[in-house]
PDB file of C-alpha atoms and ligand atoms in Angstrom:
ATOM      1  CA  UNK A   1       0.000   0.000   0.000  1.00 59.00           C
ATOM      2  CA  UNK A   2       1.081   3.588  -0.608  1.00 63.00           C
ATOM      3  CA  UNK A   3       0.038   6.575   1.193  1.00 65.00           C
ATOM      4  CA  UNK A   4       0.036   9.975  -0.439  1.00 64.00           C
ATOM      5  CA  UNK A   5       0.649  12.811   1.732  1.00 67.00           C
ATOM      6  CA  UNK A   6      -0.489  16.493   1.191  1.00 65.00           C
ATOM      7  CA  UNK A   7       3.213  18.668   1.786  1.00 72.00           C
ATOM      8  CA  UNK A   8       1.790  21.358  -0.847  1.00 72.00           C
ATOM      9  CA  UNK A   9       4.306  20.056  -3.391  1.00 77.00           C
ATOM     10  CA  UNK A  10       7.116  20.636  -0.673  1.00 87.00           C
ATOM     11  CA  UNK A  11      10.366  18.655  -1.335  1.00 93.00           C
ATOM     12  CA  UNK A  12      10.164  16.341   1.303  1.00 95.00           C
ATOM     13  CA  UNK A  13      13.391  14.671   2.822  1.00 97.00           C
ATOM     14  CA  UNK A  14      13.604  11.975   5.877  1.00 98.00           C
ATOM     15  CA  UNK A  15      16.969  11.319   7.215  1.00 98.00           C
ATOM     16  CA  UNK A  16      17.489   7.863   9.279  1.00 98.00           C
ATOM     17  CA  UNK A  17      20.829   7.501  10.825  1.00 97.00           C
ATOM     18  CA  UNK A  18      22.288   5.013  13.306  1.00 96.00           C
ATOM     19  CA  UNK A  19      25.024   2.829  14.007  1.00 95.00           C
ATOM     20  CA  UNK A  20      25.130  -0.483  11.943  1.00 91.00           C
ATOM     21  CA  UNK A  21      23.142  -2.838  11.886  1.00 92.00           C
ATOM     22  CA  UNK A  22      20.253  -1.657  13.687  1.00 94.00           C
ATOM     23  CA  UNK A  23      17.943  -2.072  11.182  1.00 93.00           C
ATOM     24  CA  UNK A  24      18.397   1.578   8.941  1.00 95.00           C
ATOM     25  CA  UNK A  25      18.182  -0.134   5.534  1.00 93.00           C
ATOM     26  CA  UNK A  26      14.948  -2.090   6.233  1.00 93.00           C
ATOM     27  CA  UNK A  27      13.028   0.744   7.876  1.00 97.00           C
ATOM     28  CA  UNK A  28      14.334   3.134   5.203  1.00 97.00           C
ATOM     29  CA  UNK A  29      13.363   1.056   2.199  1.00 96.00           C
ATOM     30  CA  UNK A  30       9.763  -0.074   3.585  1.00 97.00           C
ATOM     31  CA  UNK A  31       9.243   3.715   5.045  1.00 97.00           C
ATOM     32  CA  UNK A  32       9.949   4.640   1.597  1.00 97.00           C
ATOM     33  CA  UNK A  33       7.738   2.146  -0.566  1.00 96.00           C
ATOM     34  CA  UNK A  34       4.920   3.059   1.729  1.00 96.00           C
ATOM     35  CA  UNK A  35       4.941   7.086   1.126  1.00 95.00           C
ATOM     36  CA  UNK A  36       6.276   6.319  -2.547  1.00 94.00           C
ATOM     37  CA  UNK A  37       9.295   7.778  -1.802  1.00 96.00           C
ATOM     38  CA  UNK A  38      13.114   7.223  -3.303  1.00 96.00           C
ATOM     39  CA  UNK A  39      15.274   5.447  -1.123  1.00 97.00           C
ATOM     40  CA  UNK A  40      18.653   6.068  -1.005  1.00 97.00           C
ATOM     41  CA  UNK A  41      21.358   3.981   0.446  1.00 97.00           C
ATOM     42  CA  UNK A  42      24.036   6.322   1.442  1.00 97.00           C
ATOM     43  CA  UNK A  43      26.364   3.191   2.964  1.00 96.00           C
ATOM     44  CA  UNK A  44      26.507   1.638  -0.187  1.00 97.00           C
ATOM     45  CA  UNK A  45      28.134   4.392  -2.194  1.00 98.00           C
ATOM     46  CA  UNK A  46      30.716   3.784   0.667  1.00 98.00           C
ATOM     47  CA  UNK A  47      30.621   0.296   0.204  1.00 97.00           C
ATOM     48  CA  UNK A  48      31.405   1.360  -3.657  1.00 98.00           C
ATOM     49  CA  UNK A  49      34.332   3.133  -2.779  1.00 98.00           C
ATOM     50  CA  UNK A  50      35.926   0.696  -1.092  1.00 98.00           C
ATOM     51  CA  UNK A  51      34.976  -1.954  -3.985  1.00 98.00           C
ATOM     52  CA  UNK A  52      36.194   0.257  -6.166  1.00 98.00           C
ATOM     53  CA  UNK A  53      40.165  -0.089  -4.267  1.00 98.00           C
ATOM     54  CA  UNK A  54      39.666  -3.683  -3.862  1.00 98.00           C
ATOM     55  CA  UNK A  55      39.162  -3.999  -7.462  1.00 98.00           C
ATOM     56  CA  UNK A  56      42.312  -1.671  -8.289  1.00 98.00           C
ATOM     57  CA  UNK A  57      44.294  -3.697  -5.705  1.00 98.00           C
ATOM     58  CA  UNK A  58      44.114  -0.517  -3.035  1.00 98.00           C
ATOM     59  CA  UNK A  59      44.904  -0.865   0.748  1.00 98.00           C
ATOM     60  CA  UNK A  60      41.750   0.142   2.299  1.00 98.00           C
ATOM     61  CA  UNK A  61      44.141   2.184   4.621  1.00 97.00           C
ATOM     62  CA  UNK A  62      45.878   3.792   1.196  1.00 98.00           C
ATOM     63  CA  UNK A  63      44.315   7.209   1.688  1.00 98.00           C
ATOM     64  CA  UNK A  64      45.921   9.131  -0.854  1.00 98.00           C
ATOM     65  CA  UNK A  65      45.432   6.206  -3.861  1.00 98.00           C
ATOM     66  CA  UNK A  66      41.886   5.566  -2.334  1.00 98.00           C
ATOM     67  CA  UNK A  67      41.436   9.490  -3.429  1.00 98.00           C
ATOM     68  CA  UNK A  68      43.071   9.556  -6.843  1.00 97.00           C
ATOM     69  CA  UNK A  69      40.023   6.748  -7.658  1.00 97.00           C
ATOM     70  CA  UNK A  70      37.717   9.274  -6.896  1.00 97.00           C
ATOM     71  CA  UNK A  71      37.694  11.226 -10.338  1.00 94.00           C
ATOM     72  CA  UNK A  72      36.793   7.825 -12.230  1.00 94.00           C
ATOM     73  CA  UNK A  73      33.959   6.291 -10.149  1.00 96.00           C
ATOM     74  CA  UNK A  74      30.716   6.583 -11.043  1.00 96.00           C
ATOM     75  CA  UNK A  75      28.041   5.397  -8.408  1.00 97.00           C
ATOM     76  CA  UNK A  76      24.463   4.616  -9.488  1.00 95.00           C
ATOM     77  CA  UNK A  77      21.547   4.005  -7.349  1.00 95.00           C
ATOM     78  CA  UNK A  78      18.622   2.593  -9.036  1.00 91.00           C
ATOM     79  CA  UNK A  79      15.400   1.087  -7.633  1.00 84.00           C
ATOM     80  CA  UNK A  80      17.138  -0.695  -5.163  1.00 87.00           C
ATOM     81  CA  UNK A  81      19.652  -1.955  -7.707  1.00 93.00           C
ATOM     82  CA  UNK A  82      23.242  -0.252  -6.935  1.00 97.00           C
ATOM     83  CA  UNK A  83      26.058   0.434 -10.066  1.00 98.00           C
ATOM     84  CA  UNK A  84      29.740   0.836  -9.441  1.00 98.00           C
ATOM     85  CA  UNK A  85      30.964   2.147 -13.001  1.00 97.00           C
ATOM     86  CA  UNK A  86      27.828   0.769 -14.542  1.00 97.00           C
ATOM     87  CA  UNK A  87      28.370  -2.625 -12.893  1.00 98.00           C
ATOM     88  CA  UNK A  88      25.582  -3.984 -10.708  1.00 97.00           C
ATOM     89  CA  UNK A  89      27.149  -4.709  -7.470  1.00 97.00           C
ATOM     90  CA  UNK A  90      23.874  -4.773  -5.440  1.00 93.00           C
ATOM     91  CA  UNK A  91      25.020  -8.064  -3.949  1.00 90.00           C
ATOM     92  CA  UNK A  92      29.034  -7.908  -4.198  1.00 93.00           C
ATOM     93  CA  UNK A  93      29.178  -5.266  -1.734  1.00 94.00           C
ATOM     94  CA  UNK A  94      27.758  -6.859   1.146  1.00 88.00           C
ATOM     95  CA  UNK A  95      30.660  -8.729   2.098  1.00 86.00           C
ATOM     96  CA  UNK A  96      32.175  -8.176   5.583  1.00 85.00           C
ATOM     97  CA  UNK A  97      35.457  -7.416   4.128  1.00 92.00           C
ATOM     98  CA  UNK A  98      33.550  -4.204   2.385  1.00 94.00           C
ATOM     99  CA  UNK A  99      31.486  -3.052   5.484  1.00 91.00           C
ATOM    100  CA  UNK A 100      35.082  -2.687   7.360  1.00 92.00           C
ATOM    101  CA  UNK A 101      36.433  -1.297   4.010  1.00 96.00           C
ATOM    102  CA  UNK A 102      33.597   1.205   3.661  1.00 96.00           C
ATOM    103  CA  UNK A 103      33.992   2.069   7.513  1.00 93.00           C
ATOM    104  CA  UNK A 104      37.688   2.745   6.890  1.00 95.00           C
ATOM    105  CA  UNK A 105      37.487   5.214   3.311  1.00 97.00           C
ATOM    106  CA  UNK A 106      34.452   6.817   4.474  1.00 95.00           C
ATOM    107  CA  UNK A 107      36.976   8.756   7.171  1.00 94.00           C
ATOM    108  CA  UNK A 108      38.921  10.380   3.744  1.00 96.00           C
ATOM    109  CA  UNK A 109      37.737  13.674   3.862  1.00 96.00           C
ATOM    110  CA  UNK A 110      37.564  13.815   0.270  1.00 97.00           C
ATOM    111  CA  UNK A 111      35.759  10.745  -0.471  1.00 97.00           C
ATOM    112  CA  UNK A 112      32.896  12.012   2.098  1.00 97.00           C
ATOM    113  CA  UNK A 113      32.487  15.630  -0.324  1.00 97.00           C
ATOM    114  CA  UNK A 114      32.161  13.774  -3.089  1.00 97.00           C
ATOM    115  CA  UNK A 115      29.397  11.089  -1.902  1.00 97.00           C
ATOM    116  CA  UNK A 116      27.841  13.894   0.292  1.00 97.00           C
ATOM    117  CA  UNK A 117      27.829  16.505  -2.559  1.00 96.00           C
ATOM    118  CA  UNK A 118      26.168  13.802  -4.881  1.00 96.00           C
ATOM    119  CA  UNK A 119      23.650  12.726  -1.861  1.00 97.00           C
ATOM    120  CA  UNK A 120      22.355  15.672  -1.602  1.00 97.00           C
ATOM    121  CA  UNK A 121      21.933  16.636  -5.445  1.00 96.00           C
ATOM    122  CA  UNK A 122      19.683  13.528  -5.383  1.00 95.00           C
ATOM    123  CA  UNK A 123      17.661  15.128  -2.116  1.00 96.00           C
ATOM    124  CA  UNK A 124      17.566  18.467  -4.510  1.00 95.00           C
ATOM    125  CA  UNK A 125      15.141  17.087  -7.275  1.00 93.00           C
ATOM    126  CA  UNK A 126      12.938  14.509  -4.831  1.00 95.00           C
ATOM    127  CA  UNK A 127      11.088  13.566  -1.958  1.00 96.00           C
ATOM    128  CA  UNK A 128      13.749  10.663  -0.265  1.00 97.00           C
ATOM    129  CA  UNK A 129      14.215   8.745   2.640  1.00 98.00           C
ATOM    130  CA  UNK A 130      17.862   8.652   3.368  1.00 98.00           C
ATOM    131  CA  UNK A 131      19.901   6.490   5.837  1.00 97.00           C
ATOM    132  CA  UNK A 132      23.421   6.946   6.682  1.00 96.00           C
ATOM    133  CA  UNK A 133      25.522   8.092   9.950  1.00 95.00           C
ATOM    134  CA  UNK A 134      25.496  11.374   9.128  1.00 96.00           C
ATOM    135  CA  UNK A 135      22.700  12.529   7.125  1.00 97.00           C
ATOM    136  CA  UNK A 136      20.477  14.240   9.915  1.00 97.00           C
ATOM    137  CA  UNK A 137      24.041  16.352  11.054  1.00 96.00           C
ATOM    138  CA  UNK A 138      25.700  16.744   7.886  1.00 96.00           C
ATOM    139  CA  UNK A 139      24.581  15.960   4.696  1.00 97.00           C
ATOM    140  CA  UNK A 140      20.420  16.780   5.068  1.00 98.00           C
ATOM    141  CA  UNK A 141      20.382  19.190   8.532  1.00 97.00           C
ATOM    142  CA  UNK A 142      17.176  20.742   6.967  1.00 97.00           C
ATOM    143  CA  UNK A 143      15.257  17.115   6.457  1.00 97.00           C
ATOM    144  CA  UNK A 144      11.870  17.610   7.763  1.00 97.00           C
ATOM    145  CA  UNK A 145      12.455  14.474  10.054  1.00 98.00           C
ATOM    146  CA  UNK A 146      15.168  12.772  11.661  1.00 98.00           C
ATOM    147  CA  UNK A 147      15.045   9.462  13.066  1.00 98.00           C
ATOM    148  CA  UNK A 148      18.152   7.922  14.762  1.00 98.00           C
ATOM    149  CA  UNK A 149      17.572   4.286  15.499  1.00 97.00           C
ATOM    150  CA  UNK A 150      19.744   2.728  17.638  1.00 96.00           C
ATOM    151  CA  UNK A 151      19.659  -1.233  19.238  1.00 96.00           C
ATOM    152  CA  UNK A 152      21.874  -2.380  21.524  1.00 95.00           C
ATOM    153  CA  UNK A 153      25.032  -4.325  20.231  1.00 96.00           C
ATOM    154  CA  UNK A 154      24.267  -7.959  20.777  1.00 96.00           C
ATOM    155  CA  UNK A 155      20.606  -7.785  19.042  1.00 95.00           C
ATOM    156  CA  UNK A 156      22.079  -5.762  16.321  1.00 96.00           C
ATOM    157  CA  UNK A 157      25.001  -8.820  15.978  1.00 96.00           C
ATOM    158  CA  UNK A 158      22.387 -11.542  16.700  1.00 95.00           C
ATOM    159  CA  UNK A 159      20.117  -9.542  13.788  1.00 92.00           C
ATOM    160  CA  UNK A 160      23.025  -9.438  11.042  1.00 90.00           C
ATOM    161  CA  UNK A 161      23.785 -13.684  12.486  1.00 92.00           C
ATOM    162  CA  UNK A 162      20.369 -14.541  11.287  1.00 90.00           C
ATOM    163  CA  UNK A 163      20.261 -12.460   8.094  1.00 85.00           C
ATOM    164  CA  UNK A 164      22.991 -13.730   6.835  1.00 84.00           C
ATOM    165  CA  UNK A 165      21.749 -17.082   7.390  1.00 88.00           C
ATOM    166  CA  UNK A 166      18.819 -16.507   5.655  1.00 86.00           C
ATOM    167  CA  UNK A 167      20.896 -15.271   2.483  1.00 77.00           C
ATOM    168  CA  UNK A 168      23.449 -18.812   2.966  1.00 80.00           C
ATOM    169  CA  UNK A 169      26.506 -16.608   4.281  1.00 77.00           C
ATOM    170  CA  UNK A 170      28.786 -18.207   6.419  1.00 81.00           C
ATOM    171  CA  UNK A 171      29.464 -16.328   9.568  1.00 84.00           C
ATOM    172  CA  UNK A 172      30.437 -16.406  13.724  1.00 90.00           C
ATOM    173  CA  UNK A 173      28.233 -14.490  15.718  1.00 92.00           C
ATOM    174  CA  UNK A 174      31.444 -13.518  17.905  1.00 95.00           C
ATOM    175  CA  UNK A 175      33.370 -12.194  14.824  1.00 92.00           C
ATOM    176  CA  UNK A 176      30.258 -10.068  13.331  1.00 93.00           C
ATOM    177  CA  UNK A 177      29.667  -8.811  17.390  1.00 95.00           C
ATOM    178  CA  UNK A 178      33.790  -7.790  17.023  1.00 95.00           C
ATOM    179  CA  UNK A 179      33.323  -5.956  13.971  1.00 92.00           C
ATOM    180  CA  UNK A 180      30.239  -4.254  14.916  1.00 94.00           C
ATOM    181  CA  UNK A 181      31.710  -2.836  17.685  1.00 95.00           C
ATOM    182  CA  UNK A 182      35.260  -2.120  15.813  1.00 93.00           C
ATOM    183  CA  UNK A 183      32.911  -0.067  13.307  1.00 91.00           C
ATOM    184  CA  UNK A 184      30.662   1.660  15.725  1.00 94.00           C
ATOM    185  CA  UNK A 185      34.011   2.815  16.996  1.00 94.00           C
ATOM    186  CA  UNK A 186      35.826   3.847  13.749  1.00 91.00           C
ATOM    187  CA  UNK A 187      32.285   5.305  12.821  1.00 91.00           C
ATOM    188  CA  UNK A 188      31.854   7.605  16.522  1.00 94.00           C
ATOM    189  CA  UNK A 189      35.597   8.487  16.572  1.00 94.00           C
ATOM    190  CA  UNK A 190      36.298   9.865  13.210  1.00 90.00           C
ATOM    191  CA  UNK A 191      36.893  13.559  12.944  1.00 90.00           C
ATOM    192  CA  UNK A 192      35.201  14.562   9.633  1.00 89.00           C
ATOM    193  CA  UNK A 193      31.249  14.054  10.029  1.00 89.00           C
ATOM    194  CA  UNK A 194      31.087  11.406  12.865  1.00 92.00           C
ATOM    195  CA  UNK A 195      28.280   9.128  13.885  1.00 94.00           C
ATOM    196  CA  UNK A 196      26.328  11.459  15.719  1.00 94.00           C
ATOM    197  CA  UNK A 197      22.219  12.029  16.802  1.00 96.00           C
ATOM    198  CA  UNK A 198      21.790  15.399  15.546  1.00 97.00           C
ATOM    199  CA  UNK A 199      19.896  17.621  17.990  1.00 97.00           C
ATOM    200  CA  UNK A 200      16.565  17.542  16.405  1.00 97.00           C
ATOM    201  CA  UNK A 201      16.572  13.719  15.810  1.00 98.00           C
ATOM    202  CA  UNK A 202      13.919  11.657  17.968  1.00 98.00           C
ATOM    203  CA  UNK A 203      16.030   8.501  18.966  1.00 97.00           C
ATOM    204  CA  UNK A 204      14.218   5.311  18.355  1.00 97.00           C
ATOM    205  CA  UNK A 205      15.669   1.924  20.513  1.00 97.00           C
ATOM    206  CA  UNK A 206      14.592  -1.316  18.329  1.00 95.00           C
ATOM    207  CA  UNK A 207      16.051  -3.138  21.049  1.00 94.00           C
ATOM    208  CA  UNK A 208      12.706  -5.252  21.460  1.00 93.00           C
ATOM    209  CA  UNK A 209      10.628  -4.127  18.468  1.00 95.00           C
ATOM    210  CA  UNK A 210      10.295  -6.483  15.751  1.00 93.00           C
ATOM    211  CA  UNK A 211      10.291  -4.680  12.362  1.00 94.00           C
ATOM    212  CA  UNK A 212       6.398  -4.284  12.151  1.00 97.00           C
ATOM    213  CA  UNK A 213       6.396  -2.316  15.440  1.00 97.00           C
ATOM    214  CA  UNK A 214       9.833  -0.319  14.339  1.00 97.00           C
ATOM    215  CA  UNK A 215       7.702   0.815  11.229  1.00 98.00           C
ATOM    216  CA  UNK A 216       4.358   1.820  12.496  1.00 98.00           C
ATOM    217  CA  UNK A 217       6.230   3.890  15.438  1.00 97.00           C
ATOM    218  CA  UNK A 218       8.582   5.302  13.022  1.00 98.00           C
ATOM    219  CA  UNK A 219       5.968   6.055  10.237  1.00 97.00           C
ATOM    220  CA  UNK A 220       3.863   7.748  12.872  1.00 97.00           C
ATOM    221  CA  UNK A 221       6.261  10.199  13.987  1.00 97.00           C
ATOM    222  CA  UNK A 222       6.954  10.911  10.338  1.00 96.00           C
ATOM    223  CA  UNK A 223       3.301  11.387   9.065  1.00 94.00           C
ATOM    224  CA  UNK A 224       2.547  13.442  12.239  1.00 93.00           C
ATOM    225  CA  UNK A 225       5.635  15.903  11.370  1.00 92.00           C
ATOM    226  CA  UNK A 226       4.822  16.090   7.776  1.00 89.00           C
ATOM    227  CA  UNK A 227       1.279  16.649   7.487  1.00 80.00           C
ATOM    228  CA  UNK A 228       1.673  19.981   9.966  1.00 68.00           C
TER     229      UNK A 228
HETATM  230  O1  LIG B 301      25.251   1.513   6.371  1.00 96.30           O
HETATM  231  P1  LIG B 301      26.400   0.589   5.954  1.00 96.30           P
HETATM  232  O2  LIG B 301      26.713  -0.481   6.965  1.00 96.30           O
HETATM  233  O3  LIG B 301      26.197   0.032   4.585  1.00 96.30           O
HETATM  234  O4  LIG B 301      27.685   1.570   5.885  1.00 96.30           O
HETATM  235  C1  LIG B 301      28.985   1.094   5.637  1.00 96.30           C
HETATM  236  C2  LIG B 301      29.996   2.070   6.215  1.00 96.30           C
HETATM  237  O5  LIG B 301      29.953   3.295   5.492  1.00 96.30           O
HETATM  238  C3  LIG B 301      29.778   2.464   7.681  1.00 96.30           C
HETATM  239  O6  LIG B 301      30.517   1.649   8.561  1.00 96.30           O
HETATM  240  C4  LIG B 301      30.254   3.880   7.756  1.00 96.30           C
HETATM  241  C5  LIG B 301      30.134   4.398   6.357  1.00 96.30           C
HETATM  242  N1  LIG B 301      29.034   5.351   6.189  1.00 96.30           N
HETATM  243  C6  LIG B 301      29.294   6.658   6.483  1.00 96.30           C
HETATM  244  O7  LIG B 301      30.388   6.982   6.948  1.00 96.30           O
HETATM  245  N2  LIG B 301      28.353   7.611   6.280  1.00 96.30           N
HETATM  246  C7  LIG B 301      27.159   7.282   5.784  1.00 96.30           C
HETATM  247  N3  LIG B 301      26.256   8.236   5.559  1.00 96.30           N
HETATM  248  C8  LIG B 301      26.859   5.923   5.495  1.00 96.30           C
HETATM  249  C9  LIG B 301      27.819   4.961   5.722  1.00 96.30           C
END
């Protein structure tokens, strides 16, 4: 079902950040079906990036060759589908390997203008439901709502455990509880653009709220701050 909502032809943007995995991309996506809205999956054109240096055999840690890819990468997202240099790589980039990858270019100061300048050229022209760390603080601080949805770290390890069991990838629940907390970290602590709630964000803990719940209570706070 989609719901149209009267904004008087307003641009409308939603930002949703959060740490990872606690459950941005599956809000965002049905939040965004529902009002007929674009999604758009700001952690994958990270995830691109660092594709993009594995594929060019570049250390994730290679700063200054991570940057000189920069001016030859063209990132595509497209009904769900993403394109790295008109590539699908929807699936490819959902390794572990590239969500630590992605954590570590995503610091580069120039790789972050260039996906944030293109991010919000795409919030220019539409109404969008963003998710990211930093799109409430940084990239959208004039989205009409903010949602930061947060779960605590051994639901949001326990969550990824069973997800990628449902798509047949191998995995230890210890080493994906490791490397969500290494990335919460490297995400929090970086100097450019951190992980942060911004101060108009309403937090939301999906703790113990299965997805249904997570989407009416997020959907209400969105339709009640729209339709004013
Ligand atoms: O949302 P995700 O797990 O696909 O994101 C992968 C990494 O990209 C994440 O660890 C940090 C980075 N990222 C970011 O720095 N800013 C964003 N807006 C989105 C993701």
């Amino acid at each position: 079902m989609t719901e149209k909502i009267e904004t008087n032809n307003r641009i409308i943007s939603i930002a949703i950040d959060g740490p990872s995995a606690a459950g941005k991309s599956t809000l965002a996506k049905k939040i965004a079906k529902y009002l007929n809205y674009t999604y758009i999956d700001t952690g994958a054109m990270y995830r691109c990036v660092a594709l993009n240096a594995k594929q060019n055999n570049i250390d994730f840690q290679d700063q200054e060759n991570v940057i000189k890819l920069l001016d030859n990468i063209d990132i595509r997202l497209d009904n769900g589908k993403v394109f790295l240099n008109n590539v699908e790589v929807t699936n490819t980039i959902r390794t572990n390997e590239l969500s630590m990858g992605a954590s570590l270019v995503s610091q580069y100061h120039d790789v972050r203008l260039k996906m944030v300048s293109l991010q919000q050229k795409m919030a220019q022209t539409q109404n969008v439901v963003m998710d990211g760390r930093d799109i409430g603080t940084y990239v959208l601080p004039k989205a009409d709502v903010k949602i930061f949805l947060i779960a605590n770290v051994h639901q949001r390890a326990d969550r990824r455990y069973k997800e990628n069991l449902e798509r047949n990838i191998e995995s230890d629940k210890e080493n994906i509880l490791q490397d969500l907390i290494k990335r919460d970290y490297q995400d929090v602590h970086r100097d450019f653009a951190p992980l942060k709630k911004a101060d108009d964000a309403i937090e939301v803990d999906t703790s113990n709220l299965s997805i249904e719940e997570t989407f009416k209570t997020v959907l209400n706070i969105i339709l009640n701050k729209i339709s004013k």
